[in-house]
Structure formats: C-alpha cells, structure tokens
Amino acid sequence: MLVETKARIGVFSIALGAYLPQFPTLRAEFESQYEAFKQTLPHTVEIIDGGMVTTKEQAQEAGGLFRAADVDLVIMQLLTYATSYNMLPAIKDLDVPVVLVNLQKLKALDYDNADIATWLGQGYACGAVGEMVADLERFGKRHAVITGVVEGGDADAAREIEDWCRAAQVRRRFRDTNIAQIGRPYPGMMDLYIDESNLYRRMGLYTKQFDWEKMWAIADNVTDGDAVRNKAGEILDTFDMEGGGSVEEVWEMAKYVVAFEKWVKEEKLGLIASHYDGFATGKAGVLDSMLIPAFSMLIKQGTACAVEGDMKVAMAMSILKTISGMGQLAEMYSIDFNDDIAIIGHSGSGDADISGKKPTMKIVKVFHGKTGGGYLTQFYPHLGPVTYLAITQDGDGRFKFVVAEGVNEEGKILNFGDTNMRTRFSCGAKEFVTRWSECGPTHHFAASSGRHIDTICKVAKILDVPVEIVTR
C-alpha cells in the first residue's frame, strides 16, 4: 500500500463480579481465556485493550479508552454470564458496531463431575447474549453475534472475526486518508455529482481538490534516473505493450508514476477521482495520454483511482481493494441475449490484481467520449465468482450500497482496449439489469473476483449504510 492504515479494534471481556469472590479460581481462568482470545486476533489490526470488565466503573474506563482511540469496531468477549451494565458504559458513546464473541471454552462439560465453577468458567456460552442484544437495541447500537467453541478450534468463528477486522479496515482507511478530486466530474453525469461536506459527514472521507494546471507540472522535478528506470521496468512487468515496448518508450510514463507516488504519500491519498475536459495539447496532452496506465500502477499499490471524476466509485473500488485485494472499475456494457450473459467492463485505469493473465496496453488516437488519445489498458478478470459493488445516494444525501454476485465465464469479449467480463447471474442477465437498475446505482461500480457480499454487509454496518442485495 502506498499509504498504510491499520484498523483500531476496541477489545474487552466481561464477567459477573459477584462470581469472583464466590469461586476464587474463576479470575485466573477468565484472565487466561481473555489473553488467549486476544492472541487469536489478526496482526493487521491495532488492539485498544479495555481489559476484563466486571464492574460498571471498569466498563466506563474501557469506554474512555475506546473513545480516545476513535476505534473502528468493538469486539467483546463474553466469558460467562454478566449483566449488561458490564457492557453498556463501554460502548454507549460510540458510533461503531459491537461484535459479541460468544465462544464456549469446552465442547461439552463432564456432566458427572463438573462443579459450578467449571460450568461458569468453561461451559457457559448462551445465557447473556440475548440480554446484551436487547439492551444494544434499546440504545440504538449496531451489533453482531458470533457463537462457537474454543476447544478443537472453530474455523467459522475465526473467519467471522477476521472478516470483521478486515471490514473495520475500510473505516480506518477512509478516516486516515483523503480522496483527491482532480478537475470535476464528466459534464452532465449528474449521478456522479457529490457534496463533499456530506461525504465527510457521513463517510468520514475528506476531499482534497487539485487543478490540472498543478498536475501537469507534477513530474518536472523528478530527477532520480534509477527510480524512473526501475519504475519503467515495473510498468513493463505489469503490462504487455502492444507491438512490444522498452524502458525508453515508457520513460515519460514512469516519471509521472514516480511523481504521483510521491504526491499520494505526501497528501495521504487513499482514493483519487479525476476527469480532464480541456484541450489535450502541450503538457496537458502528455499527461492526459498516460493517465490511464499511470493510475493503474497506483491502483496496484492500493490507491483507488476512478475515471470521469466519480468519487463514489472510487470509494467502492477502495472498499473492494481493502477487503479482497482487488478493486476494478466497471459498468454495464452489453447483454448477450444468445448466451444470457451480461457484458461488464470499462475503459480507463484498472487493477492488475484482478487480471488472470498479463494486462495489455495499447495506444489509441481517440478516447471515446473524452478529450484526446493515448494509452488504453485492458485487464482480463479471473473466471469464476465475481462481486459487484455500487455506491449511490438518495435525495437527502444518504449513501447506499448496491451489491451482486455472479460468475465470470469464458467466451468472446470486446477487444478494442477496454476491460470486459462475461458474467452470468442466477436470475438471468435481463432480470439482473432490471433489478440492478431499479436500485438506482450510479452507472459506475467496482468489481472483485470472489464472493464478498457478507464482508461488504459488515463494512456497511460499520459505516452505518444500508445495503441492497440484487442477487447472489
């Protein structure tokens, strides 16, 4: 990643204080279970440790830590029965979901020999969860429950916890990085227009505005020949140049990639949305001609870059890149009624990580619907499951996710330099296009190989955004 972020997870455990003096062995048992649980959390997150909570006062202290750290998610381990005052003071002033982790230590108790301390300490994983959710509902808090067992390992529970941590990373990336808007959205594409104050309010993502006059000169002071040469080699390793290519031929492009990487780090940019609608001549023409491959190199390194000034699809690309490792720009292209397939793709910058084979780069004299000409990149998305994510808004500025899963199949695609996928949907291509369109998405969306709706739903819960699922 060009700009690194690390999700902050508030973690604490709860137990009923009244049990501890009655059964002296329980404190050591619970402390051991809590320490072991923290070790199972992925190293990709920063743990804000609220400790083991058995009183309201301890819960308040944990809540103070979580607020000060601006946590992205809270994970609470239920050690045994506890009343809700052990939980509520820790989370009542937070605006993030609480994941109740309800993992019983033993698969089953030794019914003939278990005493009360053994039952409460190693075999109680059910009684308090409903009570906790009831109070979270009354407090208007978002929540989720994970139930499982520690003994022998529980792959499903581990996967759910890791999924929540990955989803939390989206919130942290939005809060710790910025989105660059260069120029303005494509004229007349009113579905793309956005209120940046509302974006910051609802998604925590701050916009930095840049004019193209400033960007034309971005590579003027790049003098490190070795860095440029290495970057040119990286470009050639990433793309097959139509008709062959050399370091010298991509030297100017490499200079801009080096300059853009420096700019991304200095401005802490996790996302970029750009569109140029001027006269593609002189320095403007040089930069305009190579933006597509240059931005593709940035996407490869984790900074989502969207064409046509679409900030919402930049967010969708960033979400998929964060949770799955790839985020490809896409839109509806065509329907193959003979094969009942939707043709989905886009011209412009893309993500090499979604490509099943080496992407290609070609020079064209005209960009369709846009100023100038230059390099086009074509990626070849993996066959198999694929997930699509669109982000749209209602009339009051509230955001909504629109998601669908399908299967990319082999077959003929368009080959004029744009990325294309042949996607089959369980509801059929015609019905899919109707259902998807009726959700009111922007015409752009993001794509990633694999099935990711469940993780996207977690991201939505963390960001407090509704989700409309079109098809799985």
XYZ file of C-alpha atoms in Angstrom:
472
model
C 0.000 0.000 0.000
C 1.253 3.480 -0.848
C -0.499 4.844 2.256
C -0.655 2.409 5.167
C -3.528 2.333 7.661
C -4.340 -0.087 10.453
C -7.822 -0.618 11.895
C -8.230 0.129 15.589
C -10.283 -2.503 17.400
C -11.556 -1.916 20.923
C -11.399 -5.257 22.742
C -12.669 -6.191 26.189
C -14.175 -9.126 28.037
C -16.951 -9.260 30.599
C -17.847 -11.448 33.544
C -20.128 -11.028 36.550
C -18.240 -9.551 39.501
C -20.429 -11.420 42.006
C -18.977 -14.753 40.859
C -15.338 -13.908 41.598
C -15.360 -13.968 45.418
C -17.692 -16.963 45.404
C -15.415 -19.027 43.145
C -11.789 -17.855 43.581
C -10.456 -19.972 40.679
C -12.541 -18.054 38.145
C -10.420 -14.883 37.991
C -7.305 -16.719 36.795
C -9.423 -18.812 34.426
C -11.052 -15.742 32.883
C -7.811 -13.771 32.613
C -6.189 -16.721 30.839
C -9.111 -17.033 28.393
C -9.033 -13.298 27.643
C -5.287 -13.276 26.950
C -5.647 -16.317 24.702
C -8.531 -14.680 22.836
C -6.545 -11.520 22.087
C -3.796 -13.650 20.587
C -6.254 -15.006 18.020
C -6.999 -11.554 16.556
C -5.212 -10.794 13.261
C -1.950 -8.850 13.418
C -3.321 -6.470 10.796
C -5.243 -4.546 13.480
C -4.244 -2.383 16.422
C -5.855 -3.618 19.640
C -7.139 -0.993 22.080
C -7.284 -3.145 25.221
C -10.177 -2.393 27.568
C -9.282 -5.303 29.838
C -11.521 -7.709 31.705
C -14.601 -5.867 32.938
C -16.612 -6.980 35.950
C -17.980 -3.614 37.167
C -19.665 -0.529 35.735
C -16.624 1.567 36.637
C -14.289 -0.701 34.702
C -16.663 -0.518 31.723
C -16.528 3.290 31.882
C -12.724 3.202 31.851
C -12.769 0.923 28.800
C -15.210 3.267 27.073
C -12.874 6.210 27.729
C -10.016 4.328 26.074
C -12.133 3.422 23.055
C -13.379 6.993 22.555
C -9.887 8.442 22.852
C -8.579 5.985 20.264
C -11.501 6.566 17.850
C -11.936 2.801 17.450
C -13.385 1.412 14.231
C -15.090 -1.552 15.892
C -15.578 -3.054 19.346
C -15.200 -6.773 19.993
C -16.499 -8.007 23.325
C -15.690 -11.486 24.633
C -18.365 -12.998 26.874
C -16.527 -15.125 29.421
C -19.611 -16.200 31.341
C -22.894 -14.688 32.388
C -22.720 -10.933 33.002
C -25.289 -8.196 33.379
C -25.494 -5.514 30.724
C -24.005 -2.780 32.929
C -20.671 -4.511 32.280
C -21.108 -3.680 28.595
C -23.163 -0.527 28.101
C -20.861 2.079 29.725
C -18.056 0.917 27.435
C -19.997 1.480 24.216
C -22.874 3.888 24.835
C -20.973 6.931 23.490
C -19.506 5.143 20.447
C -20.900 5.100 16.919
C -19.466 1.759 15.788
C -20.853 -1.795 15.916
C -20.227 -4.151 18.819
C -19.404 -7.763 17.966
C -20.382 -10.100 20.797
C -17.986 -13.041 20.715
C -19.650 -15.933 22.471
C -17.065 -18.745 22.403
C -17.503 -21.550 24.916
C -14.191 -22.959 26.135
C -15.160 -26.665 26.142
C -17.147 -28.586 23.565
C -19.142 -30.173 26.377
C -18.968 -30.435 30.141
C -18.227 -33.609 32.047
C -21.783 -33.868 33.325
C -20.966 -36.298 36.139
C -18.055 -34.320 37.588
C -18.460 -30.653 36.663
C -18.989 -28.256 39.548
C -20.477 -24.746 39.430
C -17.088 -23.068 38.883
C -16.352 -25.348 35.935
C -19.777 -24.678 34.448
C -19.491 -20.903 34.825
C -15.859 -20.778 33.728
C -15.657 -23.276 30.887
C -19.145 -24.281 29.747
C -21.385 -21.202 29.799
C -21.899 -19.554 26.410
C -25.509 -18.723 25.858
C -27.366 -17.026 28.715
C -26.173 -13.426 28.469
C -26.095 -12.867 24.722
C -29.796 -12.229 24.197
C -29.823 -9.815 27.129
C -26.875 -7.900 25.644
C -28.533 -7.617 22.228
C -31.814 -6.487 23.806
C -30.046 -3.597 25.512
C -27.964 -2.738 22.435
C -31.233 -2.498 20.503
C -32.695 -0.203 23.151
C -29.622 2.016 22.937
C -29.753 2.085 19.140
C -26.384 0.367 18.758
C -25.341 -1.747 15.778
C -24.329 -5.276 16.745
C -23.459 -8.799 15.652
C -23.118 -12.130 17.459
C -20.538 -14.860 16.873
C -21.166 -18.147 18.703
C -18.719 -21.041 18.762
C -16.229 -23.050 20.757
C -12.556 -22.745 21.656
C -11.722 -26.422 22.196
C -10.538 -28.001 18.957
C -10.713 -24.697 17.127
C -13.676 -23.131 15.367
C -12.841 -22.165 11.785
C -16.196 -20.459 11.190
C -15.848 -18.225 14.250
C -12.239 -17.382 13.398
C -13.245 -16.490 9.851
C -16.060 -14.245 11.090
C -13.767 -12.389 13.482
C -11.131 -11.885 10.794
C -13.846 -10.709 8.400
C -14.992 -8.061 10.869
C -11.414 -6.862 11.331
C -10.985 -6.617 7.550
C -14.235 -4.676 7.271
C -13.121 -2.293 10.020
C -10.053 -1.502 7.941
C -12.315 0.311 5.447
C -13.463 2.796 8.081
C -9.888 3.439 9.198
C -8.706 3.920 5.610
C -11.487 6.437 4.987
C -10.694 8.318 8.201
C -6.907 8.296 7.885
C -6.574 9.032 4.157
C -8.070 11.565 1.765
C -9.747 11.474 -1.623
C -8.270 13.671 -4.335
C -10.587 15.282 -6.830
C -8.713 16.464 -9.919
C -10.830 18.578 -12.219
C -14.543 17.826 -11.988
C -16.946 15.022 -12.895
C -17.726 14.289 -16.524
C -20.105 17.063 -17.657
C -23.740 16.059 -17.398
C -23.202 12.812 -15.462
C -25.300 14.139 -12.600
C -25.417 10.738 -10.893
C -21.713 11.279 -10.105
C -22.063 14.706 -8.520
C -21.391 14.797 -4.800
C -21.481 17.171 -1.818
C -18.035 16.865 -0.259
C -19.185 18.171 3.125
C -21.844 15.468 3.208
C -19.226 12.895 2.199
C -17.060 13.922 5.146
C -20.065 13.935 7.467
C -21.424 10.524 6.559
C -18.353 8.540 5.472
C -15.506 10.311 7.288
C -13.672 10.842 3.991
C -12.073 14.247 3.381
C -11.733 15.705 -0.131
C -8.613 17.477 -1.369
C -9.148 19.491 -4.551
C -6.499 19.757 -7.291
C -6.444 21.664 -10.559
C -4.997 20.157 -13.713
C -2.597 23.100 -14.097
C -0.850 21.910 -10.966
C -0.823 18.259 -12.077
C 0.777 18.962 -15.476
C 3.970 20.004 -13.701
C 3.970 17.155 -11.173
C 6.874 15.297 -12.852
C 9.038 18.338 -13.655
C 11.307 17.861 -10.652
C 11.729 14.076 -10.897
C 15.480 13.696 -11.417
C 16.200 10.268 -9.906
C 17.059 8.290 -13.029
C 17.366 4.994 -11.169
C 13.904 5.369 -9.659
C 12.438 6.155 -13.075
C 14.263 3.241 -14.707
C 13.049 0.836 -12.010
C 9.512 2.113 -12.375
C 9.687 1.709 -16.158
C 10.726 -1.897 -15.605
C 7.804 -2.369 -13.226
C 5.402 -0.989 -15.835
C 6.738 -3.421 -18.451
C 6.477 -6.265 -15.922
C 2.847 -5.322 -15.319
C 1.693 -4.743 -18.908
C 2.237 -6.289 -22.306
C 2.778 -3.367 -24.679
C 1.031 -3.826 -27.998
C 3.799 -4.232 -30.545
C 6.429 -4.543 -27.811
C 7.905 -1.908 -25.550
C 11.145 -0.729 -23.987
C 12.259 1.236 -20.949
C 12.873 4.260 -23.186
C 9.316 4.136 -24.577
C 7.702 4.200 -21.128
C 10.289 6.530 -19.545
C 7.980 9.574 -19.513
C 5.148 7.486 -18.100
C 7.457 6.137 -15.412
C 8.440 9.700 -14.446
C 4.792 10.529 -13.860
C 4.196 7.335 -11.859
C 7.155 8.173 -9.591
C 5.809 11.706 -9.194
C 2.271 10.504 -8.500
C 3.510 8.039 -5.873
C 5.317 10.848 -4.073
C 2.210 13.036 -4.300
C -0.024 10.243 -2.930
C 2.220 9.771 0.109
C 2.582 13.490 0.816
C -1.158 14.129 0.570
C -2.128 10.804 2.256
C -4.371 9.825 -0.642
C -6.234 6.540 -0.476
C -8.541 7.446 -3.372
C -8.421 9.615 -6.500
C -11.236 10.699 -8.813
C -10.238 12.664 -11.917
C -11.549 13.924 -15.231
C -9.937 16.241 -17.782
C -12.178 18.081 -20.217
C -9.775 20.669 -21.636
C -7.648 20.789 -24.768
C -5.262 17.828 -24.782
C -2.307 19.714 -26.227
C 1.175 20.550 -24.958
C 1.931 19.383 -21.406
C -1.761 18.708 -20.852
C -1.730 16.303 -23.771
C 1.358 14.491 -22.487
C -0.171 13.875 -19.061
C -3.653 13.117 -20.393
C -2.281 10.478 -22.746
C -0.675 8.426 -19.989
C -3.019 8.861 -17.015
C -4.747 5.508 -17.544
C -1.641 3.306 -17.145
C -0.155 5.651 -14.526
C -3.280 5.446 -12.366
C -3.400 1.680 -12.941
C 0.027 1.464 -11.300
C -1.339 3.406 -8.318
C -4.340 1.068 -8.026
C -1.957 -1.884 -7.950
C -0.395 -0.303 -4.855
C -3.695 0.289 -3.064
C -4.813 3.796 -4.087
C -8.175 3.551 -5.846
C -8.231 5.727 -8.997
C -11.529 6.380 -10.744
C -12.137 7.980 -14.116
C -14.740 10.593 -15.033
C -14.412 12.240 -11.626
C -16.592 9.610 -9.926
C -15.834 9.814 -6.204
C -18.469 7.246 -5.287
C -16.960 4.531 -7.474
C -13.517 5.409 -6.090
C -14.956 4.545 -2.668
C -16.401 1.281 -3.987
C -13.054 0.378 -5.564
C -11.245 1.191 -2.314
C -13.645 -0.949 -0.273
C -13.147 -3.979 -2.506
C -9.386 -3.437 -2.697
C -9.270 -3.280 1.108
C -11.364 -6.361 1.843
C -10.377 -8.581 -1.089
C -7.108 -7.250 -2.527
C -8.603 -6.053 -5.827
C -10.942 -3.312 -6.973
C -11.704 -2.965 -10.693
C -13.698 -0.142 -12.279
C -16.762 -1.402 -14.188
C -20.097 -0.509 -15.759
C -22.761 -2.186 -17.900
C -21.595 -2.667 -21.482
C -23.993 -5.001 -23.259
C -26.250 -8.034 -22.928
C -25.560 -11.191 -24.885
C -29.139 -12.446 -25.205
C -27.977 -15.570 -27.023
C -25.922 -16.748 -24.044
C -27.908 -14.941 -21.289
C -24.718 -13.154 -20.239
C -24.111 -9.560 -19.118
C -21.024 -7.943 -20.644
C -19.472 -5.743 -17.949
C -16.313 -3.637 -18.110
C -14.808 -0.199 -18.532
C -12.128 1.751 -20.314
C -9.522 3.506 -18.241
C -7.380 2.640 -15.261
C -7.804 -0.774 -13.680
C -6.416 -3.246 -11.171
C -3.769 -5.694 -12.333
C -4.596 -7.954 -9.364
C -7.970 -8.871 -10.892
C -6.358 -9.998 -14.134
C -5.936 -13.705 -14.735
C -3.281 -13.009 -17.348
C -0.910 -10.135 -18.001
C -2.845 -6.949 -18.865
C -2.244 -5.283 -22.204
C -1.550 -1.656 -23.094
C -2.220 -0.086 -26.468
C -2.143 3.398 -27.951
C -5.317 4.839 -29.467
C -5.800 8.137 -31.256
C -9.179 8.862 -29.638
C -10.648 8.124 -26.169
C -14.364 7.515 -26.747
C -16.395 10.383 -25.301
C -13.324 12.113 -23.867
C -10.673 14.586 -24.903
C -7.505 13.389 -26.629
C -5.997 9.947 -27.036
C -3.199 7.869 -25.584
C -2.761 4.598 -23.744
C -5.595 2.169 -23.005
C -5.197 -0.736 -20.607
C -7.132 -3.975 -20.844
C -7.356 -6.405 -17.940
C -8.622 -9.982 -18.105
C -10.563 -10.732 -14.896
C -10.392 -14.217 -13.401
C -13.061 -16.706 -14.356
C -15.333 -17.860 -11.551
C -17.196 -15.975 -8.818
C -17.258 -12.183 -9.014
C -18.728 -9.465 -6.776
C -20.008 -6.067 -7.885
C -20.401 -3.074 -5.558
C -22.004 0.280 -6.385
C -22.378 3.241 -4.033
C -25.268 5.611 -4.613
C -27.181 8.315 -2.719
C -30.801 9.197 -2.062
C -32.332 12.656 -2.338
C -31.257 13.536 1.205
C -27.621 12.644 0.567
C -27.631 9.339 2.448
C -25.390 6.699 0.903
C -26.463 3.180 -0.056
C -24.545 0.100 -1.186
C -25.861 -1.966 -4.101
C -24.241 -5.399 -4.394
C -24.470 -8.519 -6.539
C -22.568 -11.748 -7.031
C -22.266 -13.647 -10.282
C -19.890 -15.920 -12.174
C -17.458 -14.822 -14.885
C -17.463 -17.310 -17.736
C -15.150 -17.946 -20.648
C -16.139 -16.705 -24.067
C -15.711 -13.898 -26.567
C -15.209 -10.342 -25.296
C -14.722 -6.972 -26.953
C -11.079 -6.269 -27.779
C -10.789 -2.552 -28.522
C -8.740 -1.878 -25.379
C -11.393 -1.982 -22.641
C -11.648 -4.489 -19.799
C -14.608 -6.858 -20.338
C -16.221 -9.649 -18.325
C -18.881 -12.168 -19.329
C -20.929 -12.509 -16.147
C -23.738 -14.971 -15.572
C -26.239 -14.167 -12.830
C -28.532 -16.619 -11.063
C -31.573 -14.522 -12.042
C -30.556 -14.200 -15.696
C -28.949 -11.265 -17.472
C -32.136 -9.381 -18.419
C -33.612 -9.674 -14.915
C -30.291 -8.704 -13.359
C -30.004 -5.495 -15.378
C -33.596 -4.608 -14.451
C -33.141 -5.317 -10.733
C -29.744 -3.605 -10.558
C -31.015 -0.522 -12.372
C -34.107 -0.255 -10.167
C -31.798 0.101 -7.139
C -30.699 3.463 -8.554
C -26.925 2.936 -8.633
C -24.556 5.314 -10.328
C -23.611 3.928 -13.730
C -20.116 3.060 -12.466
C -19.410 0.294 -9.963
C -16.482 -1.793 -8.722
C -15.671 -5.457 -9.263
C -13.617 -8.070 -7.461
C -13.037 -11.767 -8.007
C -14.662 -13.963 -5.373
C -17.805 -13.716 -3.241
C -17.709 -10.757 -0.850
C -21.293 -9.761 -0.075
C -21.049 -10.975 3.527
C -17.958 -8.837 4.160
C -19.492 -5.842 2.357
C -22.504 -6.122 4.686
C -20.120 -5.854 7.644
C -18.495 -2.781 6.099
C -21.960 -1.302 5.655
C -22.846 -1.944 9.287
C -19.609 -0.308 10.449
C -20.233 2.743 8.216
C -23.972 2.694 9.055
C -25.001 2.454 5.402
C -27.938 0.356 4.087
C -27.259 -2.459 1.609
C -29.446 -3.641 -1.260
C -28.550 -7.157 -2.436
C -29.581 -7.718 -6.047
C -28.589 -11.368 -6.454
C -26.180 -13.957 -5.107
